[in-house]
PDB file of C-alpha atoms in Angstrom:
ATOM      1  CA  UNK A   9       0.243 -15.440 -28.895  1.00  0.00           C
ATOM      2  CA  UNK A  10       3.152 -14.373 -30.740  1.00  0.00           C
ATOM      3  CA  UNK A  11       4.563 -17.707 -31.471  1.00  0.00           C
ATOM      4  CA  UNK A  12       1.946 -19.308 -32.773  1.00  0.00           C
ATOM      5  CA  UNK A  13      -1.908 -17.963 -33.540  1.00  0.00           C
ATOM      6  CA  UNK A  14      -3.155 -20.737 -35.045  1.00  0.00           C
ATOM      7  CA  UNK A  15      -4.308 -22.618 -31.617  1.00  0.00           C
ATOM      8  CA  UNK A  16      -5.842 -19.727 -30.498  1.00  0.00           C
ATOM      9  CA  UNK A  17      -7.147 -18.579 -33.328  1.00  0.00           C
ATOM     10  CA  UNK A  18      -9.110 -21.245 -34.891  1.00  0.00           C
ATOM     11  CA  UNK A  19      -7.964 -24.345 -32.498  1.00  0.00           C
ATOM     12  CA  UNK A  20      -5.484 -25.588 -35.004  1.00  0.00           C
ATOM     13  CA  UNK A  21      -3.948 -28.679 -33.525  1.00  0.00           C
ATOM     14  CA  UNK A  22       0.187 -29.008 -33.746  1.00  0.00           C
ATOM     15  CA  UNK A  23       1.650 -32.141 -32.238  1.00  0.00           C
ATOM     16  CA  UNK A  24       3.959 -31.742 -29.354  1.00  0.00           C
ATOM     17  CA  UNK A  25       6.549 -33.631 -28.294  1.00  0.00           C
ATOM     18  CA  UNK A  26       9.392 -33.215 -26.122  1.00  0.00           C
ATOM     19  CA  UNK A  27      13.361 -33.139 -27.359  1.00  0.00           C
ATOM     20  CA  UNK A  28      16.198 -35.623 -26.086  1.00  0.00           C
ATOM     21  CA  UNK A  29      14.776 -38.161 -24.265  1.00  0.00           C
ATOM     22  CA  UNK A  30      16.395 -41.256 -23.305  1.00  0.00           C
ATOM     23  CA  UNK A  31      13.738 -43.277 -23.666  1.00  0.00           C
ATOM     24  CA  UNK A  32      10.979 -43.991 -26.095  1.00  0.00           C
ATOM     25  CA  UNK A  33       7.722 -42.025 -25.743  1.00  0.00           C
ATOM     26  CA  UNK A  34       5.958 -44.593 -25.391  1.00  0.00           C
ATOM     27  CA  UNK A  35       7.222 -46.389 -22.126  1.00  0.00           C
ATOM     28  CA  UNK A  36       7.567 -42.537 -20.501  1.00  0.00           C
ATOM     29  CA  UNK A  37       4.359 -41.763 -17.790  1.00  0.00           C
ATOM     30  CA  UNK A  38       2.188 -39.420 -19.443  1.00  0.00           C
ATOM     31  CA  UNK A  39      -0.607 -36.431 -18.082  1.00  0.00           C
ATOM     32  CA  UNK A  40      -2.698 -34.144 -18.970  1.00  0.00           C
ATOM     33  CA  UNK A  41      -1.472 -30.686 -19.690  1.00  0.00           C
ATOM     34  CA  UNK A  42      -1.790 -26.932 -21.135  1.00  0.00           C
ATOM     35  CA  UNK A  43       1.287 -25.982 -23.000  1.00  0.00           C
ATOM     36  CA  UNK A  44       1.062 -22.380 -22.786  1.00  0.00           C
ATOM     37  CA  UNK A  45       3.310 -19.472 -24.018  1.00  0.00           C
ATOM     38  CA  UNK A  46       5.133 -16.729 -22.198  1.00  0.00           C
ATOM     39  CA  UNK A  47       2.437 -14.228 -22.554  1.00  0.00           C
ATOM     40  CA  UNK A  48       0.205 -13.460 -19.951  1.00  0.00           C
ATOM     41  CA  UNK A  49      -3.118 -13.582 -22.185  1.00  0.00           C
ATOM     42  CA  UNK A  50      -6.209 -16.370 -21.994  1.00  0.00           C
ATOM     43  CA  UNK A  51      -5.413 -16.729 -25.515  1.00  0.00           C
ATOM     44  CA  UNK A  52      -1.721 -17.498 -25.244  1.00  0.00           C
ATOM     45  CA  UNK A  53      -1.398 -21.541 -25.325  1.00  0.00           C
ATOM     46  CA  UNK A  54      -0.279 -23.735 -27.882  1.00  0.00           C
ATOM     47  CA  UNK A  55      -2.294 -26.816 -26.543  1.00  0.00           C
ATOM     48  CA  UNK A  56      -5.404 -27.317 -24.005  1.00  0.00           C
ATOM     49  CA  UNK A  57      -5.840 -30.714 -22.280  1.00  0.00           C
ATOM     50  CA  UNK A  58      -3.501 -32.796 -24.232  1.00  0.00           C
ATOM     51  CA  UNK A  59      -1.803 -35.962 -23.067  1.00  0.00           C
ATOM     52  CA  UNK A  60       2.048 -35.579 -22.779  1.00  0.00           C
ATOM     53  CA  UNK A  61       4.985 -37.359 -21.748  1.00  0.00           C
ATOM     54  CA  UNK A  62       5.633 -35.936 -18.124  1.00  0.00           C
ATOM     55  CA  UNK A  63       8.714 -33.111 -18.256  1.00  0.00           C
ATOM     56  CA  UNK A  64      10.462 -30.936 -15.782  1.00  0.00           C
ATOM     57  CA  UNK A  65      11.424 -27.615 -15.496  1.00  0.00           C
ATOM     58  CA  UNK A  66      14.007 -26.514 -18.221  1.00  0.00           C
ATOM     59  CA  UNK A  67      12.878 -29.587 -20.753  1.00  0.00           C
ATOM     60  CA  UNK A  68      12.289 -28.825 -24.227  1.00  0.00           C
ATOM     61  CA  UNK A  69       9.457 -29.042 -26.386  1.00  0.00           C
ATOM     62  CA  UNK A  70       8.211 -28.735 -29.957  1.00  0.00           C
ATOM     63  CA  UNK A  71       5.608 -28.161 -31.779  1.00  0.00           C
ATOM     64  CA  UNK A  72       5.937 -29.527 -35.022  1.00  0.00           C
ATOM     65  CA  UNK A  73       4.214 -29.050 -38.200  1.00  0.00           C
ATOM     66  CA  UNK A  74       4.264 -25.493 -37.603  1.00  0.00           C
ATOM     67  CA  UNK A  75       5.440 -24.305 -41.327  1.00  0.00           C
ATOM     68  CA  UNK A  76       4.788 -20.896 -43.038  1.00  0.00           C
ATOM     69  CA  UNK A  77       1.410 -20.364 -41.507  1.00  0.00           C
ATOM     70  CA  UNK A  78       3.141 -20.155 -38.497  1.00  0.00           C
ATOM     71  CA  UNK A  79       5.845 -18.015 -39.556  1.00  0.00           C
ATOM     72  CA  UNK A  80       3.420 -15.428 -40.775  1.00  0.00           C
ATOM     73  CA  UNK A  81       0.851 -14.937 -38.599  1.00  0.00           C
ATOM     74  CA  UNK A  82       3.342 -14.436 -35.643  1.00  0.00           C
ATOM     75  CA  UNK A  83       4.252 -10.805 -34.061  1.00  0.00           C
ATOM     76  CA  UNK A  84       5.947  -8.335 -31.775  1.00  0.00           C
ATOM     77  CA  UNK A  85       3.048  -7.974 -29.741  1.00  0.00           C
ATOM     78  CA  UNK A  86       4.221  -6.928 -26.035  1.00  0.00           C
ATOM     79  CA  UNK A  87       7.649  -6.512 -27.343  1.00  0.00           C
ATOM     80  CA  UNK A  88       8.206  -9.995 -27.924  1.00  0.00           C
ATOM     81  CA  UNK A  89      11.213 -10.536 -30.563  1.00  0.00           C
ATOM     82  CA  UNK A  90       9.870 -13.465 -33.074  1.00  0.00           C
ATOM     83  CA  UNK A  91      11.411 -17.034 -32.456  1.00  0.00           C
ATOM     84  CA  UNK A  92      14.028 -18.033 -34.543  1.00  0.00           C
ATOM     85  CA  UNK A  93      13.096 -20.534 -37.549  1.00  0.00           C
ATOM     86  CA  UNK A  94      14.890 -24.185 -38.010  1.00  0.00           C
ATOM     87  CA  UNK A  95      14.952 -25.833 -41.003  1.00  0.00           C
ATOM     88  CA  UNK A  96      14.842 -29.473 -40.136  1.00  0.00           C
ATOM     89  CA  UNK A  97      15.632 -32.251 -43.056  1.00  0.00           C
ATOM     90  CA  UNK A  98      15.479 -35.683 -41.490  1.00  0.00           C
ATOM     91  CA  UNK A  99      18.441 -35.650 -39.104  1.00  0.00           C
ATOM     92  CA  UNK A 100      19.283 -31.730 -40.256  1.00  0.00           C
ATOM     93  CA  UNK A 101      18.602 -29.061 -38.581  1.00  0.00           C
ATOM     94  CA  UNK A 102      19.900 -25.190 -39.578  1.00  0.00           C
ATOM     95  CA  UNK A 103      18.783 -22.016 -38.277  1.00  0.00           C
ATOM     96  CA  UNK A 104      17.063 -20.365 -41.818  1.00  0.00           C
ATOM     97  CA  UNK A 105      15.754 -16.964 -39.432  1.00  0.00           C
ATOM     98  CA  UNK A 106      18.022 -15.793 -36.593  1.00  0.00           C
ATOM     99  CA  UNK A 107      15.543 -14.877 -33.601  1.00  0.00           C
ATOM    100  CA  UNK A 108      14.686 -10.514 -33.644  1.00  0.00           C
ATOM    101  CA  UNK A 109      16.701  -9.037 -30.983  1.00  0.00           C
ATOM    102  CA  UNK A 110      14.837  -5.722 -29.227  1.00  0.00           C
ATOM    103  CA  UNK A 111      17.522  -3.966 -31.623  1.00  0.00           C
ATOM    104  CA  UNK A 112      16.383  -5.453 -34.527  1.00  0.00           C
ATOM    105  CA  UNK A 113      12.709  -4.443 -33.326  1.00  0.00           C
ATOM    106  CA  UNK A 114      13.679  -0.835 -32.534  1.00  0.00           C
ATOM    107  CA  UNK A 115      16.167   0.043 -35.551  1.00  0.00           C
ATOM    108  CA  UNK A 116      12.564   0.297 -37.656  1.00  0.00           C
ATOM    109  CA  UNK A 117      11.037   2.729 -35.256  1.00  0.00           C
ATOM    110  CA  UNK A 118      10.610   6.911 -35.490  1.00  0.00           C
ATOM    111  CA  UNK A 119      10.516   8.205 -32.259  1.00  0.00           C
TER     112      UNK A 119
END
């Protein structure tokens, strides 16, 4: 929910696919999934019933096409620091927005 809105929001669709694999997606078994988020909310998932290459535990993922939409309509909510943001230019990749430590979070507060 803090991630990314848009899915949740207004069912914006954001292909998924996962990172490093050995072999092409297209010879990998496949199944239906949710790819939710770390938020324990109805409304926290990035993608109902889509077909995905099967992953385990401690695989990566992502979403692409997520762009400045994205960027802006994510949040603190529950204390949640906001994902860091990667630039990625064909084979590039640089980190443009470091992720927001609890620090960073707190340093704005008046208590």
């Amino acid at each position: 929910m803090n991630d990314l809105l848009r899915p949740s929001l207004y069912g914006a669709y954001h292909e998924i696919v996962p990172l490093g694999l050995a072999t092409s997606r297209k010879s990998r078994e496949t199944e239906i999934v949710d790819v939710v988020g770390p938020i324990c909310e109805t409304g926290d998932f990035f993608a109902r019933d889509r077909r995905l290459p099967v992953v385990s535990e401690g695989d990566l993922l992502a979403i692409l096409d997520v762009g400045a939409y994205g960027s802006v309509l994510g949040s603190n909510y529950n204390t949640r620091g906001r994902a860091a943001e990667l630039l990625v230019d064909g084979a590039d990749a640089r980190v443009i927005r470091k992720t927001r430590e609890l620090a960073d979070q707190l340093r704005l507060e008046k208590l």
